[in-house]
Tab-separated table of C-alpha atoms in Angstrom:
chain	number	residue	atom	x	y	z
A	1	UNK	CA	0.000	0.000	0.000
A	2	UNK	CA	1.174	3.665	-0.579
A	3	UNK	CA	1.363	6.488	1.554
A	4	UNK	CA	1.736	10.120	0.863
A	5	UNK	CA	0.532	13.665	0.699
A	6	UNK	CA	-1.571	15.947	-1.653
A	7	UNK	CA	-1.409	19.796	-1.837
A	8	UNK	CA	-4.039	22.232	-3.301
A	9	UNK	CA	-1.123	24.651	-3.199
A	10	UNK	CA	-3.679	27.841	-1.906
A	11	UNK	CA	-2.290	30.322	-0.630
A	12	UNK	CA	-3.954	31.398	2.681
A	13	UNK	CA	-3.471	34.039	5.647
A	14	UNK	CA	-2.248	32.580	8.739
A	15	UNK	CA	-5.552	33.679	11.136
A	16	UNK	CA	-2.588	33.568	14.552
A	17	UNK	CA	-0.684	35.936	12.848
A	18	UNK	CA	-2.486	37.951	9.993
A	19	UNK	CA	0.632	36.632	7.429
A	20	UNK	CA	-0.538	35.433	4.209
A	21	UNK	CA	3.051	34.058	2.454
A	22	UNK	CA	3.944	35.326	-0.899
A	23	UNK	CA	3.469	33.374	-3.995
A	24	UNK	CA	7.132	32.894	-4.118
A	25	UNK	CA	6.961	31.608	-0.445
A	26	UNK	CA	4.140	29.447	-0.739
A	27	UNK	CA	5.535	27.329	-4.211
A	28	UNK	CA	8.708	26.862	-2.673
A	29	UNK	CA	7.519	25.147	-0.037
A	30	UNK	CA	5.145	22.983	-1.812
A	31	UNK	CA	9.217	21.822	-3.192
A	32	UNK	CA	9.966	21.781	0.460
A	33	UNK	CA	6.936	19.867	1.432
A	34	UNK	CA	7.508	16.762	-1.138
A	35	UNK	CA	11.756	16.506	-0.471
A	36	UNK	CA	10.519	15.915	3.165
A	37	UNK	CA	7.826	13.677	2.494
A	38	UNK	CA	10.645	11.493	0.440
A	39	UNK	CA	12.938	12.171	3.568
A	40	UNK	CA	10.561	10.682	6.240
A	41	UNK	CA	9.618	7.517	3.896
A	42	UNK	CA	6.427	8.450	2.707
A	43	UNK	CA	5.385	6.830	-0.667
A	44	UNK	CA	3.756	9.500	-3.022
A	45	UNK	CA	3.585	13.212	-3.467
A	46	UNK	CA	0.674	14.949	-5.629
A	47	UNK	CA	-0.166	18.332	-6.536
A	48	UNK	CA	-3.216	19.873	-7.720
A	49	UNK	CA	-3.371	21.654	-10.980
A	50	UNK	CA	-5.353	25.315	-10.008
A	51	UNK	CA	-6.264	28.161	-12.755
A	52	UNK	CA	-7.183	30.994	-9.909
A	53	UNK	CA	-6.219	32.601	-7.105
A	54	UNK	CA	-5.986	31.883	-4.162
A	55	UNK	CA	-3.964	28.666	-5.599
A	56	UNK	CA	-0.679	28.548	-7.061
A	57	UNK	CA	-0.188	25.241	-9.033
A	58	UNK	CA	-0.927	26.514	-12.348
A	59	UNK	CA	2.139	24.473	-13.765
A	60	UNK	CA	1.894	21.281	-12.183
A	61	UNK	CA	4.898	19.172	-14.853
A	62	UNK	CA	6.945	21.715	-14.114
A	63	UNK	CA	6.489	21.656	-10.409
A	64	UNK	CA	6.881	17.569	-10.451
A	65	UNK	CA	9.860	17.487	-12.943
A	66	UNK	CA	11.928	20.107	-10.563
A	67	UNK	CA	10.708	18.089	-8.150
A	68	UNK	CA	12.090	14.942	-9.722
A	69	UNK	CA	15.318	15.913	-10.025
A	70	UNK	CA	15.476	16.763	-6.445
A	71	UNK	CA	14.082	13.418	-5.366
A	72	UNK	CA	15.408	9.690	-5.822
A	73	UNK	CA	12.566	7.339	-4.687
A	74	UNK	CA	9.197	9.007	-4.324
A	75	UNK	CA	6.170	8.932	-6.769
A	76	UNK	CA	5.070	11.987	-7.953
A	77	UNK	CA	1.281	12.463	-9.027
A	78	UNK	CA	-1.189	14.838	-9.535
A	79	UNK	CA	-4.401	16.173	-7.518
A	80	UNK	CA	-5.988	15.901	-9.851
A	81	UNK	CA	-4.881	17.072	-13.782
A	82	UNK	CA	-7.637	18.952	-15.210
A	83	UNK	CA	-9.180	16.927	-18.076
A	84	UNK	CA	-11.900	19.000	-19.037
A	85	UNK	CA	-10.014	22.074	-19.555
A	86	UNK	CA	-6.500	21.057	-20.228
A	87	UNK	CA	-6.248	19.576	-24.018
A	88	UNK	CA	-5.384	16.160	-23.988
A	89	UNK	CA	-2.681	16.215	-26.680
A	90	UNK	CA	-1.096	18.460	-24.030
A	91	UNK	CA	-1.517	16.423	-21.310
A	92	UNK	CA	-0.145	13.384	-23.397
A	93	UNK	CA	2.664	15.359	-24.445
A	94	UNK	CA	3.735	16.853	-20.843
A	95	UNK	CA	3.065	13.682	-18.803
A	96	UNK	CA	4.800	11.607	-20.931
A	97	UNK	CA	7.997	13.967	-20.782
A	98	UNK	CA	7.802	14.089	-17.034
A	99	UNK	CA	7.678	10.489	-17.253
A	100	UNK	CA	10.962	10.308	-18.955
A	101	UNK	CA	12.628	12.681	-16.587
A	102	UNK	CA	11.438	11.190	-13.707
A	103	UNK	CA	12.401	7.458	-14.778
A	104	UNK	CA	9.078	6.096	-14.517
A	105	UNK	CA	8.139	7.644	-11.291
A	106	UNK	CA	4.885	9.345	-12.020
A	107	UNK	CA	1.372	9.023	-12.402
A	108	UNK	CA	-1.586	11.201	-12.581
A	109	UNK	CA	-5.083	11.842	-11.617
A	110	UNK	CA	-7.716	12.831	-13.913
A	111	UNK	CA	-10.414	14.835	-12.654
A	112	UNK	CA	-12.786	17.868	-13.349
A	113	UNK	CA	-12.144	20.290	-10.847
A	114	UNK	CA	-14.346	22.583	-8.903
A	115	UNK	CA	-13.903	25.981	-9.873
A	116	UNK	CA	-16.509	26.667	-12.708
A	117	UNK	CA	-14.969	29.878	-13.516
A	118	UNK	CA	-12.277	28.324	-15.051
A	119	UNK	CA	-13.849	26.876	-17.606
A	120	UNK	CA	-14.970	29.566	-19.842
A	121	UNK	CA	-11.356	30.522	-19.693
A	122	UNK	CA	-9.981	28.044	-22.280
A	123	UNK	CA	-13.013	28.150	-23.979
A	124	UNK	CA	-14.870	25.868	-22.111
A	125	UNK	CA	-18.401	25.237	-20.729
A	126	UNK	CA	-19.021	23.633	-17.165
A	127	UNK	CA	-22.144	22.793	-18.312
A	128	UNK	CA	-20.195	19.793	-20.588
A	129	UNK	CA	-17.936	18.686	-17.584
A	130	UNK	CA	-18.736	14.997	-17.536
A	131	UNK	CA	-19.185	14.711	-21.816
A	132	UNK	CA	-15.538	16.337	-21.636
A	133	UNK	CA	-13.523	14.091	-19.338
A	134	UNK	CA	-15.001	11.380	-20.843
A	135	UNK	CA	-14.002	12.225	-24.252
A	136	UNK	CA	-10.870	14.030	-23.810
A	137	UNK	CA	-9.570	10.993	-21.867
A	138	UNK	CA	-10.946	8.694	-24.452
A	139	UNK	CA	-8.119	10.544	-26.522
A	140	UNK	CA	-5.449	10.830	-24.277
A	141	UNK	CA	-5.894	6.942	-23.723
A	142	UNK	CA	-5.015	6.259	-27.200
A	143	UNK	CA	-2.555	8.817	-27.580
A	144	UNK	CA	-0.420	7.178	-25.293
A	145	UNK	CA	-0.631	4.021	-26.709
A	146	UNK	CA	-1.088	4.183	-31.026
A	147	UNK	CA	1.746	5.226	-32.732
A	148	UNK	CA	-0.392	7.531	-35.342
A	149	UNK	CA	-3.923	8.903	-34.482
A	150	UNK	CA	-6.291	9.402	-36.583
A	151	UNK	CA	-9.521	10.974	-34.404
A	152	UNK	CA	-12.549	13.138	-34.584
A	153	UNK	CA	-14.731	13.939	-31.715
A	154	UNK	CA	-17.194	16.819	-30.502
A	155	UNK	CA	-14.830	19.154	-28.361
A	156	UNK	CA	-11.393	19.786	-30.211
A	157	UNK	CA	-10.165	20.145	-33.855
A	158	UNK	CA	-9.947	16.173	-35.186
A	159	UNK	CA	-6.617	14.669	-35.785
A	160	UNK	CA	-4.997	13.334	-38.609
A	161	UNK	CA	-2.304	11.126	-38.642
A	162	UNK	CA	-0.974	12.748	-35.272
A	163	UNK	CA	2.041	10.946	-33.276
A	164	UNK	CA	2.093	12.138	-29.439
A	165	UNK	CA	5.724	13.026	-28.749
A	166	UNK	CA	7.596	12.009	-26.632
A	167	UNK	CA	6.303	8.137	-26.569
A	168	UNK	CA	5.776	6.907	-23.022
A	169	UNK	CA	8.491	5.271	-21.385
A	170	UNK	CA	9.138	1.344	-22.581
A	171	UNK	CA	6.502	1.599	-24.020
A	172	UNK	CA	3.813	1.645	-20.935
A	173	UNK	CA	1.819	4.913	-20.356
A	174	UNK	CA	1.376	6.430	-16.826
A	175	UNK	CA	-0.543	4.619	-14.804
A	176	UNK	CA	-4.015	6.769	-14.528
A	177	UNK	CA	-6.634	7.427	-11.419
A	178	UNK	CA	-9.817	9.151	-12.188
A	179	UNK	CA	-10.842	11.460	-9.372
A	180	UNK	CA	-13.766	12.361	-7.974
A	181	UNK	CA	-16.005	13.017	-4.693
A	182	UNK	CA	-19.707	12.816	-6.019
A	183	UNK	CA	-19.495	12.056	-9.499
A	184	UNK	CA	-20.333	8.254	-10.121
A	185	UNK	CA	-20.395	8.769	-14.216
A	186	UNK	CA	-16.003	9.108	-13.123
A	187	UNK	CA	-16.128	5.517	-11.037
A	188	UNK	CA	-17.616	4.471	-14.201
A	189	UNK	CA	-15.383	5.914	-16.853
A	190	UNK	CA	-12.546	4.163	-14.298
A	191	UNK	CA	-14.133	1.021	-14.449
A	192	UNK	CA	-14.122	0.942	-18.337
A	193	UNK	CA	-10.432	1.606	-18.368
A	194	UNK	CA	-9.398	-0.496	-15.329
A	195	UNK	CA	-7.956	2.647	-14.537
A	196	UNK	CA	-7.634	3.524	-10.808
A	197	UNK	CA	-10.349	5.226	-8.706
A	198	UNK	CA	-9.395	7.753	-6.114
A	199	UNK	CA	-12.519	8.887	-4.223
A	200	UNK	CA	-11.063	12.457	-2.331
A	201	UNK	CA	-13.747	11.858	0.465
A	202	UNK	CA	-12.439	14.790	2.484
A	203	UNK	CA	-16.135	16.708	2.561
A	204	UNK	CA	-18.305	13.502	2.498
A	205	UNK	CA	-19.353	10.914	4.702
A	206	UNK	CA	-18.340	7.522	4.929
A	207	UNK	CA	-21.913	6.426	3.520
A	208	UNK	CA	-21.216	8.288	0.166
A	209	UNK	CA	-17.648	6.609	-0.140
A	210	UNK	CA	-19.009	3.880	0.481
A	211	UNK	CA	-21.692	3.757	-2.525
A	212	UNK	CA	-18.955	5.302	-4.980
A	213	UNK	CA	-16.088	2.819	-4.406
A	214	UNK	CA	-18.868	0.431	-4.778
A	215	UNK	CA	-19.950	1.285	-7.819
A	216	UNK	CA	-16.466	1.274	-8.811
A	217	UNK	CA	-15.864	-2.004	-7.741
A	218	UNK	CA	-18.840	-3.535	-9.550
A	219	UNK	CA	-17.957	-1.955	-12.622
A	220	UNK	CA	-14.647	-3.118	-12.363
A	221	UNK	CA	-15.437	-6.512	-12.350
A	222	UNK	CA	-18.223	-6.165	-15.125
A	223	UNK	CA	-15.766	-4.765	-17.518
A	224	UNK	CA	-13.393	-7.932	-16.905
A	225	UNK	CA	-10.570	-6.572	-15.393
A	226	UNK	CA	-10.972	-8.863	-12.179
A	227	UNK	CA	-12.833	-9.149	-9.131
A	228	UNK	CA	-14.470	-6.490	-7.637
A	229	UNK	CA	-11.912	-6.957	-4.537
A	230	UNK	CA	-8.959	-6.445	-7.248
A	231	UNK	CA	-10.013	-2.853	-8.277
A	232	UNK	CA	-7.537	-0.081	-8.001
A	233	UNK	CA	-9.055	2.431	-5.122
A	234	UNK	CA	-7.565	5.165	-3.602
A	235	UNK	CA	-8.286	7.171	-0.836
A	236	UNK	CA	-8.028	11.082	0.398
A	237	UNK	CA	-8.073	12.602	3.878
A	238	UNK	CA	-7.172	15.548	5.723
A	239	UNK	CA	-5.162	14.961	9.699
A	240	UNK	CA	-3.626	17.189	11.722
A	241	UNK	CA	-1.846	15.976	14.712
A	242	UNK	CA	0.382	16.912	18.276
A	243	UNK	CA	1.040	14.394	20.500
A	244	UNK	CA	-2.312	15.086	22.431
A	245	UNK	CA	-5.471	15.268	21.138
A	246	UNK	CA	-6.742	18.450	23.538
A	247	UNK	CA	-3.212	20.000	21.541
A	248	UNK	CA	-4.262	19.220	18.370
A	249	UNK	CA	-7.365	20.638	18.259
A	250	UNK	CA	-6.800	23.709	20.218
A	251	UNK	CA	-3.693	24.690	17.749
A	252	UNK	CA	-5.740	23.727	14.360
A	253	UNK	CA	-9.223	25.241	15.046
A	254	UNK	CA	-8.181	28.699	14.289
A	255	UNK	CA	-7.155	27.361	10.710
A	256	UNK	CA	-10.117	25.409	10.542
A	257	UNK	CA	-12.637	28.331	11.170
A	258	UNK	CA	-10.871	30.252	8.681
A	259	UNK	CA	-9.921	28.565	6.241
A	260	UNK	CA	-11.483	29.482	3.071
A	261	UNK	CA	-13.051	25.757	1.945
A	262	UNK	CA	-14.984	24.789	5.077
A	263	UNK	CA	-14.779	27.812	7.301
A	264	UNK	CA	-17.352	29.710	8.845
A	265	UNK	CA	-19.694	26.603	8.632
A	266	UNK	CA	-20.308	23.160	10.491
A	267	UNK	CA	-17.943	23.330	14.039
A	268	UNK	CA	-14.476	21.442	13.890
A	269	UNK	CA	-16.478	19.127	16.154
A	270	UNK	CA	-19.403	18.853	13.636
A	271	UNK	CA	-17.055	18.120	10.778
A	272	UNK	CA	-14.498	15.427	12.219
A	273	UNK	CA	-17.434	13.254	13.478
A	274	UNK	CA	-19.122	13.726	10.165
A	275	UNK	CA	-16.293	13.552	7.457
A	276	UNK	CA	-12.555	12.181	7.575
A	277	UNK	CA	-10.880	14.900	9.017
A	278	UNK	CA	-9.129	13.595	11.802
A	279	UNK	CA	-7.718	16.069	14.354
A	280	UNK	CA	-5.808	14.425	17.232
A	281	UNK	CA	-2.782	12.187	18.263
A	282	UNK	CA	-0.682	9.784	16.060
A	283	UNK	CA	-2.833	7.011	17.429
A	284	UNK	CA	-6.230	8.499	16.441
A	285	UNK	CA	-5.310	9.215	12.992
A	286	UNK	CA	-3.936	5.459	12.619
A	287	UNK	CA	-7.199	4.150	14.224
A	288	UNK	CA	-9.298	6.353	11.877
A	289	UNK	CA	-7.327	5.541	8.847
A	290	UNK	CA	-7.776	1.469	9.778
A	291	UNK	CA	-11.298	1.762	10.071
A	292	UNK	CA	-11.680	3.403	6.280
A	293	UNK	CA	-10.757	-0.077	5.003
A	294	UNK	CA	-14.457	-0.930	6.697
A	295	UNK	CA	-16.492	0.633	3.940
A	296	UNK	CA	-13.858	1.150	1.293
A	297	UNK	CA	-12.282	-2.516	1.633
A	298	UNK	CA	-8.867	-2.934	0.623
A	299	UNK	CA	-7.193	-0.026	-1.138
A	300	UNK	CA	-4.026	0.813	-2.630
A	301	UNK	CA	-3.347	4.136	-1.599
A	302	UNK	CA	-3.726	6.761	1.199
A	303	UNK	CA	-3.291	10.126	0.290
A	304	UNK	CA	-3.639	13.141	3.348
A	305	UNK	CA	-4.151	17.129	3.145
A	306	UNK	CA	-1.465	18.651	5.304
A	307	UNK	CA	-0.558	22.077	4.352
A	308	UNK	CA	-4.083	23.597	3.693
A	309	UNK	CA	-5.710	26.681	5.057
A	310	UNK	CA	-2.551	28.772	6.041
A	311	UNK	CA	-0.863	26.594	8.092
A	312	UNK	CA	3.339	27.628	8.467
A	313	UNK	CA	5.686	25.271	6.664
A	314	UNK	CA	6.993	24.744	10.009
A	315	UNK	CA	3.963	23.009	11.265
A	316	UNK	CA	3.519	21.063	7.799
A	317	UNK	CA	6.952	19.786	8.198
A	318	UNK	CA	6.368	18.658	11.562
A	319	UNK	CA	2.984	16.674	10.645
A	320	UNK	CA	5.397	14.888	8.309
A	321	UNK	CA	7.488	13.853	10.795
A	322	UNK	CA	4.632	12.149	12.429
A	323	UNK	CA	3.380	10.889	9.687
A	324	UNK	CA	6.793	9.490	8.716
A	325	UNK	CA	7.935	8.133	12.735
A	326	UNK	CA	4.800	7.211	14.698
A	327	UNK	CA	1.564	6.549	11.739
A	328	UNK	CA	2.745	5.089	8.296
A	329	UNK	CA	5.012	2.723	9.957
A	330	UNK	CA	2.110	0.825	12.068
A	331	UNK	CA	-0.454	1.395	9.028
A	332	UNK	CA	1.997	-0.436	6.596
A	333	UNK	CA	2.009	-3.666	9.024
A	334	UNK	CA	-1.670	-3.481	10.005
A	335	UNK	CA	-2.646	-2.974	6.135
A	336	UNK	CA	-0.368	-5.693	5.196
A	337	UNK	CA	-1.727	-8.350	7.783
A	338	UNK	CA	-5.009	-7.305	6.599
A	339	UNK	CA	-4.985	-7.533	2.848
A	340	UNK	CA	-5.478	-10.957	1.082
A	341	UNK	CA	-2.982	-12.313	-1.006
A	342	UNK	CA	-5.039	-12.063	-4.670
A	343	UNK	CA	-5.751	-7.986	-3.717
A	344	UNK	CA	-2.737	-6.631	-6.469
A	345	UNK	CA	-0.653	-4.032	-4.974
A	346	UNK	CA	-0.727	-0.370	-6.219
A	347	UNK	CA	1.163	-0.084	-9.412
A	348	UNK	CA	3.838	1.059	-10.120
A	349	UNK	CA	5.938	1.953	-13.613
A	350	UNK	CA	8.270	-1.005	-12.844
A	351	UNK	CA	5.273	-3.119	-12.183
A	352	UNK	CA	3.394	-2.337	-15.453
A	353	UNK	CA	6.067	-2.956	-17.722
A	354	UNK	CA	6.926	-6.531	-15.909
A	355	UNK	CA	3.208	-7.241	-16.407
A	356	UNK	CA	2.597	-5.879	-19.714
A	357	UNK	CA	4.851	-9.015	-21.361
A	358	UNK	CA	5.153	-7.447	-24.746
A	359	UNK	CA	1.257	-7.964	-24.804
A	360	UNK	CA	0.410	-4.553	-23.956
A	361	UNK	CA	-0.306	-3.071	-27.296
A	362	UNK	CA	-2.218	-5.753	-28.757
A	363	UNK	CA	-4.691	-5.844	-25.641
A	364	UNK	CA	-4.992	-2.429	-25.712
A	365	UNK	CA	-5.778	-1.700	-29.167
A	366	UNK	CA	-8.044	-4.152	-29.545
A	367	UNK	CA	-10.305	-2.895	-26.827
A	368	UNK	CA	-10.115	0.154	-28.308
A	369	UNK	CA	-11.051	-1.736	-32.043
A	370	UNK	CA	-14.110	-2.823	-30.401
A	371	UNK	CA	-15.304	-0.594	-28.094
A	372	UNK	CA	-14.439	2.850	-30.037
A	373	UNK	CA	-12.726	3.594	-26.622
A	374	UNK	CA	-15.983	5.454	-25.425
A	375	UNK	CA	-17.689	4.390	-22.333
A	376	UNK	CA	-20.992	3.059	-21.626
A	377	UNK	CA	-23.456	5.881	-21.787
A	378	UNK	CA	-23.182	8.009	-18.403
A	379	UNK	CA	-26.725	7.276	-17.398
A	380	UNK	CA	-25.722	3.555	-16.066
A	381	UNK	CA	-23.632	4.845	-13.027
A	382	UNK	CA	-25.990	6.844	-11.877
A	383	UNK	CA	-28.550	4.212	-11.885
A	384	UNK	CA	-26.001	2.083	-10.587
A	385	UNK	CA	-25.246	3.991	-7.488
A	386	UNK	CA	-29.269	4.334	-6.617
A	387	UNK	CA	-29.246	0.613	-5.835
């Protein structure tokens, strides 16, 4: 199982001391942030991909390549990559190059986003969200994995005889999560692919996780890929910790009420016994984190929001060190006792090319051949999930 962190990369006024960092400020640390994540042992480090202000990851390749070549052993991923606004023979073209320069340690997550201002800015309308991720990955799919392209659909110019450049690395493309937190049309579209699923459950309850990963699962196994124990799910969450719980939540509720996503509404109180937020000691975010395997069964990664809401890099650092000493360490061995021996482990670029056998292409293409690499119409999720 992997471990790591996300970052929305916003940039937010400290409410104890009326500071709000400097753009400058706030991106290097994001580079500070994902070294020390590597340095305490943690697994994966992703980065959102934000058009607006308050947010500062408008570049997130670049971000993750610099990052790269700062790092040795850490996967580097994204929180999510913007599908319906970002063209996918750019995102084939940029994730495939970071791919190179990081040696095969990246992948990416696919998801909509949820600023709708954004998409009138490159010429988008929100209004077409789900019809565009679902066709703009349909294209990025087969970008990555035809030679030549030849491709018309509803939302771009149509290709002719296009080659993606670079090619993806041996030959395997990035391995590919589809985000989302209410939208079962993207469990679906991930259960075409046998893609992963990453539900980001930080503002729902356990109930709704529960019904998307599901769905997921289901579809998963419908589509052939293997049981619906074998599918690819990941997992967000938010923790803050001190080594006492009364600690903890005296230093973090002043970020909490203020902070910009979830401030100013339901008490800290409210939301921790209602979503995953955990706020407390090492041994309440490990207990917390064991007990989402209850409704989301065994997963392959566990991804946590740390440096959110204006919170000093001093503090983030020091929730990594927790992370890194006292909770990953005992989650590893409890998730590892846990998990049967036919659940497949999260992959990885090393474990994609040792399982694609030189078959890759041909199983590939021809699911593409027959299927025309479009997924079932998006009305069967949703009246999937009502049952």
């Amino acid at each position: 199982m992997q471990f790591g962190i996300f970052t929305v990369g916003d940039v937010t006024t400290d409410p104890t001391t009326g500071r709000t960092p400097t753009e400058h400020e706030r991106i290097t640390a994001t580079i500070a942030i994902a070294r020390k994540a590597e340095e305490v042992g943690l697994d994966v480090f992703a980065t959102g991909q934000h058009h607006n202000p308050p947010f500062v990851p408008s570049a997130p390749t670049t971000t993750l390549a610099y990052i790269a070549a700062q790092t040795e052993r850490i996967i580097l991923s994204t929180s999510t990559t913007l599908i319906t606004t970002t063209d996918p023979v750019r995102i084939a073209e940029d994730y495939a190059t970071l791919q190179h320069l990081s040696n095969g340690r990246m992948d990416l997550m696919m998801g909509r986003g949820n600023t709708g201002p954004v998409y009138p800015w490159f010429g988008k309308d929100i209004r077409d969200g789900i019809p565009l991720a679902i066709e703009n990955y349909a294209l990025l799919h087969r970008l990555w994995r035809e030679e030549v392209v030849n491709w018309q659909g509803k939302y771009r110019t149509p290709l002719q005889g296009f080659t993606s450049t670079p090619r993806p690395l041996d030959g395997i493309a990035p391995f590919v999560w589809h985000g989302s937190i209410r939208s079962p049309e993207i469990a679906e579209q991930a259960a075409y692919y046998g893609d992963g699923f990453f539900s980001n459950h930080i503002f729902w309850p356990a109930s709704h996780t529960r019904q998307m990963v599901q769905l997921y699962r289901r579809r998963f196994e419908h589509y052939g890929h293997g049981s619906a124990d074998q599918a690819i799910v990941g997992l967000g969450g938010q923790v803050f910790m001190r080594k006492s719980s009364q600690d903890a939540v005296r230093e973090f509720r002043p970020y909490f009420d203020n902070a910009p996503v979830y401030g100013h509404g339901p008490s800290l109180e409210e939301f921790t016994s209602q979503t995953p937020l955990t706020v407390g000691s090492p041994q309440e975010v490990i207990e917390r984190t064991l007990a989402f395997r209850d409704y989301a069964g065994d997963y392959q990664r566990q991804l946590w929001l740390i440096d959110h809401a204006g919170l000093p890099l001093k503090t983030v650092l020091e929730q990594l060190d927790l992370l890194g000493e006292e909770v990953v360490p005992v989650l590893r061995k409890e998730f590892a006792a846990l998990k049967p021996a036919h659940v497949p482990d999260a992959p990885t670029h090393a474990s994609l090319v040792a399982a694609a056998g030189g078959a890759h292409d041909v199983t590939v293409h021809a699911l593409d051949d027959v299927t025309g690499a479009s997924p079932e119409p998006t009305t069967t999720p949703t009246l999937e999930v009502s049952k």
